[in-house]
Short mmCIF file of C-alpha atoms in Angstrom, two decimals:
data_model
loop_
_atom_site.label_atom_id
_atom_site.label_comp_id
_atom_site.label_asym_id
_atom_site.label_seq_id
_atom_site.Cartn_x
_atom_site.Cartn_y
_atom_site.Cartn_z
CA ASP A 1310 -0.01 -0.17 0.16
CA GLN A 1311 1.26 3.56 -1.03
CA GLN A 1312 1.19 5.44 2.13
CA VAL A 1313 2.35 8.78 0.65
CA LYS A 1314 0.86 9.51 -2.83
CA GLN A 1315 1.31 12.36 -5.11
CA ASN A 1316 -1.27 12.09 -7.70
CA SER A 1317 0.02 14.73 -10.11
CA PRO A 1318 2.64 13.26 -12.13
CA SER A 1319 3.51 16.52 -13.77
CA LEU A 1320 2.72 20.25 -13.33
CA SER A 1321 3.85 23.11 -15.86
CA VAL A 1322 3.74 26.88 -14.53
CA GLN A 1323 4.83 30.02 -15.95
CA GLU A 1324 8.09 31.84 -14.67
CA GLY A 1325 6.97 34.17 -12.07
CA ARG A 1326 3.74 32.48 -11.30
CA ILE A 1327 2.91 30.04 -8.10
CA SER A 1328 3.58 26.53 -8.20
CA ILE A 1329 1.57 24.22 -5.75
CA LEU A 1330 2.85 20.82 -5.47
CA ASN A 1331 0.32 18.33 -3.39
CA CYS A 1332 0.91 15.19 -1.63
CA ASP A 1333 -1.61 13.18 0.56
CA TYR A 1334 -0.76 10.27 3.17
CA THR A 1335 -2.77 7.58 5.08
CA ASN A 1336 -0.55 6.93 8.07
CA SER A 1337 -1.99 9.12 10.93
CA MET A 1338 1.37 8.04 12.80
CA PHE A 1339 3.50 10.23 10.51
CA ASP A 1340 4.87 13.16 12.48
CA TYR A 1341 7.47 14.72 10.18
CA PHE A 1342 7.03 15.72 6.36
CA LEU A 1343 9.67 16.51 3.88
CA TRP A 1344 10.09 17.93 0.63
CA TYR A 1345 12.76 16.86 -1.80
CA LYS A 1346 14.10 18.12 -5.28
CA LYS A 1347 15.79 15.77 -8.10
CA TYR A 1348 17.49 16.96 -11.02
CA PRO A 1349 18.29 14.30 -13.75
CA ALA A 1350 21.17 12.41 -12.88
CA GLU A 1351 21.51 13.59 -9.41
CA GLY A 1352 20.46 12.14 -6.10
CA PRO A 1353 17.52 13.78 -4.20
CA THR A 1354 18.35 17.01 -2.44
CA PHE A 1355 16.51 18.10 0.66
CA LEU A 1356 14.53 21.16 0.21
CA ILE A 1357 12.30 21.97 3.59
CA SER A 1358 10.36 19.82 6.29
CA ILE A 1359 7.66 20.30 8.81
CA SER A 1360 6.65 18.80 12.00
CA SER A 1361 3.30 17.67 12.56
CA ILE A 1362 2.69 20.31 15.30
CA LYS A 1363 3.06 23.04 12.69
CA ASP A 1364 0.68 23.78 9.81
CA LYS A 1365 3.14 26.01 7.93
CA ASN A 1366 6.79 26.28 7.39
CA GLU A 1367 8.79 28.73 5.09
CA ASP A 1368 12.11 29.21 3.79
CA GLY A 1369 12.70 31.83 1.34
CA ARG A 1370 10.45 31.18 -2.06
CA PHE A 1371 9.36 27.57 -0.59
CA THR A 1372 6.47 27.15 1.78
CA VAL A 1373 5.14 23.80 3.13
CA PHE A 1374 1.26 23.87 4.48
CA LEU A 1375 0.39 20.83 6.48
CA ASN A 1376 -3.45 19.96 6.88
CA LYS A 1377 -3.64 17.08 9.38
CA SER A 1378 -7.20 16.60 9.36
CA ALA A 1379 -7.12 16.11 5.55
CA LYS A 1380 -4.04 14.27 5.80
CA HIS A 1381 -2.61 16.52 3.21
CA LEU A 1382 0.45 18.71 2.54
CA SER A 1383 1.52 21.07 -0.18
CA LEU A 1384 4.54 22.81 -1.46
CA HIS A 1385 4.41 26.30 -2.58
CA ILE A 1386 7.04 27.96 -4.83
CA VAL A 1387 6.76 31.60 -5.28
CA PRO A 1388 7.83 32.95 -7.65
CA SER A 1389 8.79 30.07 -9.70
CA GLN A 1390 11.93 30.11 -11.82
CA PRO A 1391 13.16 28.12 -14.56
CA GLY A 1392 15.92 26.44 -12.50
CA ASP A 1393 13.07 25.20 -10.42
CA SER A 1394 12.25 22.46 -13.11
CA ALA A 1395 12.92 19.15 -11.33
CA VAL A 1396 11.08 16.05 -9.87
CA TYR A 1397 9.71 17.13 -6.29
CA PHE A 1398 9.34 14.25 -3.91
CA CYS A 1399 7.22 14.07 -0.90
CA ALA A 1400 8.28 12.09 2.02
CA ALA A 1401 6.98 11.12 5.73
CA SER A 1402 8.38 9.30 8.74
CA ASP A 1403 6.88 8.53 12.07
CA ASP A 1404 8.44 7.72 15.35
CA SER A 1405 9.42 4.12 14.97
CA GLY A 1406 12.60 4.80 13.45
CA SER A 1407 14.53 6.85 10.99
CA ARG A 1408 13.21 5.75 7.64
CA LEU A 1409 11.36 7.88 5.13
CA THR A 1410 8.43 6.92 2.99
CA PHE A 1411 8.34 8.68 -0.38
CA GLY A 1412 5.79 9.42 -2.95
CA GLU A 1413 6.17 8.98 -6.72
CA GLY A 1414 7.36 12.49 -7.32
CA THR A 1415 5.99 15.38 -9.53
CA GLN A 1416 7.76 16.80 -12.34
CA LEU A 1417 7.48 20.42 -12.20
CA THR A 1418 8.66 22.26 -15.50
CA VAL A 1419 8.82 26.15 -15.02
CA ASN A 1420 8.31 28.23 -18.65
CA PRO A 1421 10.30 31.22 -19.31
CA ASP B 922 32.98 18.81 0.05
CA ALA B 923 31.39 16.11 2.33
CA MET B 924 29.33 14.00 0.45
CA VAL B 925 27.66 10.68 -0.77
CA ILE B 926 29.42 8.96 -3.52
CA GLN B 927 28.03 6.01 -5.37
CA ASN B 928 29.99 3.73 -7.92
CA PRO B 929 29.53 2.96 -10.67
CA ARG B 930 27.11 5.57 -12.08
CA TYR B 931 25.65 2.82 -14.50
CA GLN B 932 26.12 -0.82 -14.22
CA VAL B 933 25.04 -3.20 -16.63
CA THR B 934 24.91 -7.01 -15.61
CA GLN B 935 23.81 -10.30 -17.01
CA PHE B 936 20.67 -11.88 -15.67
CA GLY B 937 21.55 -14.27 -12.52
CA LYS B 938 25.37 -12.95 -12.12
CA PRO B 939 26.08 -11.38 -9.14
CA VAL B 940 26.86 -7.57 -8.96
CA THR B 941 27.96 -5.32 -6.12
CA LEU B 942 26.93 -1.56 -5.91
CA SER B 943 29.18 0.91 -3.54
CA CYS B 944 28.43 3.82 -1.43
CA SER B 945 30.95 6.10 0.42
CA GLN B 946 30.45 9.00 2.37
CA THR B 947 32.67 11.57 4.09
CA LEU B 948 29.86 13.15 6.34
CA ASN B 949 30.81 10.44 9.25
CA HIS B 950 26.86 9.86 9.60
CA ASN B 951 25.92 6.68 11.60
CA VAL B 952 23.17 5.71 9.47
CA MET B 953 23.11 4.72 5.88
CA TYR B 954 20.01 3.66 3.59
CA TRP B 955 19.68 1.94 0.31
CA TYR B 956 16.64 2.89 -1.72
CA GLN B 957 15.28 1.07 -5.11
CA GLN B 958 13.31 3.58 -7.39
CA LYS B 959 11.79 1.98 -10.68
CA SER B 960 10.56 4.23 -13.41
CA SER B 961 8.01 6.78 -12.23
CA GLN B 962 7.90 4.81 -8.72
CA ALA B 963 8.49 6.05 -5.35
CA PRO B 964 11.90 5.31 -4.09
CA LYS B 965 11.65 2.15 -1.88
CA LEU B 966 13.66 1.56 1.40
CA LEU B 967 15.29 -1.84 0.99
CA PHE B 968 17.43 -1.77 3.96
CA HIS B 969 19.15 0.38 6.45
CA TYR B 970 22.31 0.14 8.83
CA TYR B 971 21.63 2.20 12.25
CA ASP B 972 25.62 2.16 13.32
CA LYS B 973 26.58 -1.62 12.87
CA ASP B 974 22.79 -2.67 13.18
CA PHE B 975 21.24 -3.65 10.05
CA ASN B 976 17.61 -3.37 9.44
CA ASN B 977 15.86 -5.24 6.72
CA GLU B 978 12.48 -4.21 5.29
CA ALA B 979 9.89 -6.86 5.61
CA ASP B 980 9.24 -6.94 1.86
CA THR B 981 12.93 -6.87 0.51
CA PRO B 982 13.71 -9.94 -1.35
CA ASP B 983 16.40 -12.43 0.11
CA ASN B 984 18.18 -11.91 -3.40
CA PHE B 985 19.32 -8.33 -1.91
CA GLN B 986 21.92 -8.22 0.77
CA SER B 987 23.96 -5.43 2.41
CA ARG B 988 27.44 -5.10 3.94
CA ARG B 989 28.89 -2.03 6.02
CA PRO B 990 32.26 -2.86 7.01
CA ASN B 991 32.92 0.44 8.48
CA THR B 992 31.27 4.00 9.15
CA SER B 993 32.37 5.31 5.57
CA PHE B 994 31.32 2.24 3.38
CA CYS B 995 28.20 0.43 2.75
CA PHE B 996 27.73 -2.20 -0.15
CA LEU B 997 24.43 -3.69 -1.84
CA ASP B 998 24.88 -7.18 -3.31
CA ILE B 999 22.29 -8.48 -5.55
CA ARG B 1000 23.19 -12.47 -5.52
CA SER B 1001 21.10 -13.11 -8.73
CA PRO B 1002 19.77 -10.28 -10.69
CA GLY B 1003 16.58 -10.64 -12.44
CA LEU B 1004 15.04 -8.46 -15.15
CA GLY B 1005 12.92 -6.82 -12.34
CA ASP B 1006 15.87 -5.64 -10.52
CA ALA B 1007 16.51 -3.16 -13.21
CA ALA B 1008 16.37 0.26 -11.31
CA MET B 1009 18.01 3.17 -9.84
CA TYR B 1010 19.69 2.34 -6.77
CA LEU B 1011 20.09 5.15 -4.31
CA CYS B 1012 22.28 5.30 -1.02
CA ALA B 1013 21.51 8.13 1.49
CA THR B 1014 22.97 8.83 4.94
CA SER B 1015 21.68 10.60 8.08
CA ARG B 1016 22.99 11.46 11.52
CA ASP B 1017 20.78 9.34 14.08
CA ARG B 1018 17.16 10.39 13.47
CA ALA B 1019 17.77 13.71 12.67
CA GLY B 1020 16.88 12.74 8.98
CA ARG B 1021 13.56 12.81 10.01
CA LEU B 1022 13.58 16.63 10.10
CA PHE B 1023 16.70 17.63 8.23
CA GLY B 1024 16.48 15.12 5.50
CA TYR B 1025 18.96 12.85 4.30
CA THR B 1026 21.91 13.04 2.08
CA PHE B 1027 21.71 11.17 -1.32
CA GLY B 1028 24.21 10.08 -3.53
CA SER B 1029 23.78 10.64 -7.32
CA GLY B 1030 22.55 6.89 -7.54
CA THR B 1031 23.71 3.88 -9.52
CA ARG B 1032 21.47 2.76 -12.67
CA LEU B 1033 21.29 -0.86 -13.07
CA THR B 1034 20.44 -2.57 -16.36
CA VAL B 1035 20.05 -6.42 -16.27
CA VAL B 1036 20.36 -7.77 -19.72
#
Protein backbone atom coordinates (compact mmCIF):
# COMPACT_ATOMS: atom_id res chain seq x y z
CA ASP A 1 0.00 0.00 0.00
CA GLN A 2 1.23 3.43 -0.92
CA GLN A 3 1.19 5.48 2.28
CA VAL A 4 2.40 8.67 0.60
CA LYS A 5 0.85 9.65 -2.71
CA GLN A 6 1.51 12.40 -5.16
CA ASN A 7 -1.37 12.20 -7.59
CA SER A 8 -0.04 14.63 -10.17
CA PRO A 9 2.82 13.16 -12.19
CA SER A 10 3.53 16.52 -13.78
CA LEU A 11 2.89 20.25 -13.42
CA SER A 12 3.70 23.08 -15.79
CA VAL A 13 3.72 26.77 -14.74
CA GLN A 14 4.93 30.07 -16.12
CA GLU A 15 7.98 31.75 -14.71
CA GLY A 16 7.05 34.17 -11.93
CA ARG A 17 3.80 32.42 -11.09
CA ILE A 18 3.08 30.18 -8.11
CA SER A 19 3.77 26.43 -8.25
CA ILE A 20 1.68 24.26 -5.92
CA LEU A 21 2.69 20.65 -5.48
CA ASN A 22 0.41 18.35 -3.52
CA CYS A 23 0.89 15.26 -1.41
CA ASP A 24 -1.53 13.02 0.50
CA TYR A 25 -0.76 10.45 3.16
CA THR A 26 -2.69 7.73 4.91
CA ASN A 27 -0.60 6.88 7.98
CA SER A 28 -1.75 8.98 10.92
CA MET A 29 1.46 8.09 12.76
CA PHE A 30 3.57 10.22 10.43
CA ASP A 31 4.89 13.19 12.37
CA TYR A 32 7.51 14.71 10.07
CA PHE A 33 7.09 15.59 6.42
CA LEU A 34 9.78 16.59 3.95
CA TRP A 35 10.12 17.74 0.37
CA TYR A 36 13.02 16.80 -1.86
CA LYS A 37 14.02 18.11 -5.26
CA LYS A 38 15.72 15.92 -7.86
CA TYR A 39 17.47 16.99 -11.04
CA PRO A 40 18.21 14.41 -13.77
CA ALA A 41 21.32 12.30 -13.10
CA GLU A 42 21.54 13.58 -9.53
CA GLY A 43 20.33 12.28 -6.20
CA PRO A 44 17.41 13.95 -4.40
CA THR A 45 18.33 17.00 -2.34
CA PHE A 46 16.51 18.06 0.79
CA LEU A 47 14.39 21.18 0.37
CA ILE A 48 12.17 21.84 3.38
CA SER A 49 10.44 19.98 6.19
CA ILE A 50 7.61 20.43 8.66
CA SER A 51 6.71 18.87 11.97
CA SER A 52 3.15 17.70 12.56
CA ILE A 53 2.80 20.23 15.39
CA LYS A 54 2.96 23.03 12.83
CA ASP A 55 0.76 23.89 9.89
CA LYS A 56 3.20 26.04 7.96
CA ASN A 57 6.93 26.35 7.43
CA GLU A 58 8.57 28.90 5.18
CA ASP A 59 12.06 29.13 3.73
CA GLY A 60 12.57 31.86 1.17
CA ARG A 61 10.47 31.14 -1.90
CA PHE A 62 9.39 27.75 -0.53
CA THR A 63 6.49 27.23 1.89
CA VAL A 64 5.10 23.92 3.05
CA PHE A 65 1.55 23.73 4.39
CA LEU A 66 0.24 20.82 6.44
CA ASN A 67 -3.44 19.96 6.93
CA LYS A 68 -3.45 17.10 9.41
CA SER A 69 -7.19 16.58 9.42
CA ALA A 70 -7.13 16.09 5.65
CA LYS A 71 -3.80 14.22 5.73
CA HIS A 72 -2.58 16.56 3.06
CA LEU A 73 0.45 18.73 2.54
CA SER A 74 1.49 21.07 -0.19
CA LEU A 75 4.61 22.86 -1.34
CA HIS A 76 4.26 26.39 -2.67
CA ILE A 77 7.03 27.96 -4.73
CA VAL A 78 6.68 31.70 -5.27
CA PRO A 79 7.83 33.06 -7.62
CA SER A 80 8.66 30.04 -9.75
CA GLN A 81 11.92 30.12 -11.71
CA PRO A 82 13.11 27.98 -14.65
CA GLY A 83 15.81 26.54 -12.38
CA ASP A 84 13.06 25.08 -10.21
CA SER A 85 12.25 22.60 -12.99
CA ALA A 86 12.86 19.20 -11.40
CA VAL A 87 11.09 16.22 -9.87
CA TYR A 88 9.73 16.98 -6.39
CA PHE A 89 9.28 14.17 -3.89
CA CYS A 90 7.18 14.29 -0.77
CA ALA A 91 8.36 12.10 2.13
CA ALA A 92 7.16 11.29 5.63
CA SER A 93 8.38 9.54 8.74
CA ASP A 94 6.96 8.26 12.00
CA ASP A 95 8.47 7.90 15.42
CA SER A 96 9.34 4.21 15.02
CA GLY A 97 12.70 4.86 13.40
CA SER A 98 14.66 6.97 11.01
CA ARG A 99 13.19 5.71 7.73
CA LEU A 100 11.43 7.96 5.24
CA THR A 101 8.52 6.88 3.06
CA PHE A 102 8.45 8.63 -0.30
CA GLY A 103 5.77 9.54 -2.79
CA GLU A 104 6.09 8.92 -6.52
CA GLY A 105 7.23 12.42 -7.36
CA THR A 106 5.86 15.29 -9.46
CA GLN A 107 7.76 16.65 -12.46
CA LEU A 108 7.62 20.45 -12.29
CA THR A 109 8.38 22.40 -15.44
CA VAL A 110 8.71 26.18 -15.18
CA ASN A 111 8.47 27.81 -18.59
CA PRO A 112 10.34 31.08 -19.26
CA ASP B 1 33.01 18.89 0.15
CA ALA B 2 31.48 16.26 2.36
CA MET B 3 29.33 14.02 0.30
CA VAL B 4 27.87 10.63 -0.55
CA ILE B 5 29.47 8.91 -3.53
CA GLN B 6 28.04 5.97 -5.40
CA ASN B 7 30.01 3.82 -7.79
CA PRO B 8 29.52 3.04 -10.53
CA ARG B 9 27.00 5.52 -11.94
CA TYR B 10 25.85 2.96 -14.49
CA GLN B 11 26.10 -0.79 -14.13
CA VAL B 12 25.13 -3.42 -16.67
CA THR B 13 24.96 -6.99 -15.43
CA GLN B 14 23.86 -10.28 -16.88
CA PHE B 15 20.74 -12.05 -15.72
CA GLY B 16 21.67 -14.17 -12.70
CA LYS B 17 25.22 -12.81 -12.35
CA PRO B 18 25.98 -11.39 -8.89
CA VAL B 19 26.59 -7.67 -8.78
CA THR B 20 27.74 -5.27 -6.06
CA LEU B 21 26.99 -1.58 -5.83
CA SER B 22 29.03 0.61 -3.54
CA CYS B 23 28.45 3.74 -1.51
CA SER B 24 30.90 5.83 0.47
CA GLN B 25 30.43 8.93 2.59
CA THR B 26 32.62 11.58 4.12
CA LEU B 27 29.92 13.00 6.39
CA ASN B 28 30.60 10.59 9.26
CA HIS B 29 26.89 9.89 9.45
CA ASN B 30 26.02 6.80 11.45
CA VAL B 31 22.93 5.79 9.47
CA MET B 32 23.12 4.58 5.86
CA TYR B 33 20.17 3.61 3.66
CA TRP B 34 19.63 1.82 0.36
CA TYR B 35 16.60 2.74 -1.74
CA GLN B 36 15.41 1.20 -4.98
CA GLN B 37 13.59 3.42 -7.45
CA LYS B 38 11.93 2.06 -10.55
CA SER B 39 10.77 4.33 -13.31
CA SER B 40 8.03 6.79 -12.21
CA GLN B 41 7.69 5.05 -8.85
CA ALA B 42 8.43 6.14 -5.32
CA PRO B 43 11.88 5.32 -3.95
CA LYS B 44 11.46 2.17 -1.88
CA LEU B 45 13.58 1.49 1.19
CA LEU B 46 15.36 -1.86 0.98
CA PHE B 47 17.31 -1.72 4.27
CA HIS B 48 19.37 0.53 6.45
CA TYR B 49 22.24 0.37 8.90
CA TYR B 50 21.95 2.25 12.17
CA ASP B 51 25.58 2.17 13.21
CA LYS B 52 26.40 -1.53 12.82
CA ASP B 53 22.83 -2.68 13.29
CA PHE B 54 21.27 -3.97 10.09
CA ASN B 55 17.56 -3.28 9.56
CA ASN B 56 15.89 -5.13 6.74
CA GLU B 57 12.49 -4.08 5.39
CA ALA B 58 9.93 -6.88 5.59
CA ASP B 59 9.28 -6.95 1.86
CA THR B 60 12.89 -6.76 0.68
CA PRO B 61 13.63 -9.91 -1.36
CA ASP B 62 16.28 -12.30 -0.04
CA ASN B 63 18.14 -11.71 -3.28
CA PHE B 64 19.25 -8.34 -1.87
CA GLN B 65 21.90 -8.16 0.83
CA SER B 66 24.07 -5.48 2.30
CA ARG B 67 27.40 -5.06 4.04
CA ARG B 68 28.81 -2.18 6.03
CA PRO B 69 32.46 -2.88 6.85
CA ASN B 70 32.99 0.53 8.46
CA THR B 71 31.27 3.88 8.99
CA SER B 72 32.23 5.22 5.58
CA PHE B 73 31.29 2.38 3.26
CA CYS B 74 28.17 0.41 2.51
CA PHE B 75 27.58 -2.18 -0.22
CA LEU B 76 24.47 -3.54 -1.88
CA ASP B 77 24.81 -7.10 -3.16
CA ILE B 78 22.31 -8.58 -5.57
CA ARG B 79 22.96 -12.32 -5.61
CA SER B 80 21.04 -13.28 -8.74
CA PRO B 81 19.73 -10.23 -10.59
CA GLY B 82 16.52 -10.62 -12.48
CA LEU B 83 15.05 -8.36 -15.15
CA GLY B 84 12.76 -6.90 -12.51
CA ASP B 85 15.73 -5.66 -10.51
CA ALA B 86 16.63 -3.09 -13.15
CA ALA B 87 16.27 0.23 -11.35
CA MET B 88 18.05 3.24 -9.91
CA TYR B 89 19.65 2.39 -6.57
CA LEU B 90 20.06 5.31 -4.20
CA CYS B 91 22.30 5.40 -1.16
CA ALA B 92 21.59 7.96 1.55
CA THR B 93 22.94 8.90 4.96
CA SER B 94 21.75 10.70 8.07
CA ARG B 95 22.93 11.43 11.58
CA ASP B 96 20.90 9.39 14.03
CA ARG B 97 17.24 10.19 13.53
CA ALA B 98 17.91 13.76 12.47
CA GLY B 99 17.10 12.67 8.93
CA ARG B 100 13.46 12.77 9.90
CA LEU B 101 13.57 16.56 10.14
CA PHE B 102 16.70 17.63 8.32
CA GLY B 103 16.56 15.09 5.54
CA TYR B 104 18.94 12.52 4.24
CA THR B 105 21.98 13.23 2.09
CA PHE B 106 21.68 11.20 -1.08
CA GLY B 107 24.26 10.01 -3.54
CA SER B 108 23.71 10.42 -7.26
CA GLY B 109 22.56 6.83 -7.60
CA THR B 110 23.59 3.80 -9.64
CA ARG B 111 21.42 2.86 -12.58
CA LEU B 112 21.39 -0.91 -12.91
CA THR B 113 20.54 -2.58 -16.19
CA VAL B 114 20.03 -6.35 -16.35
CA VAL B 115 20.51 -8.01 -19.72
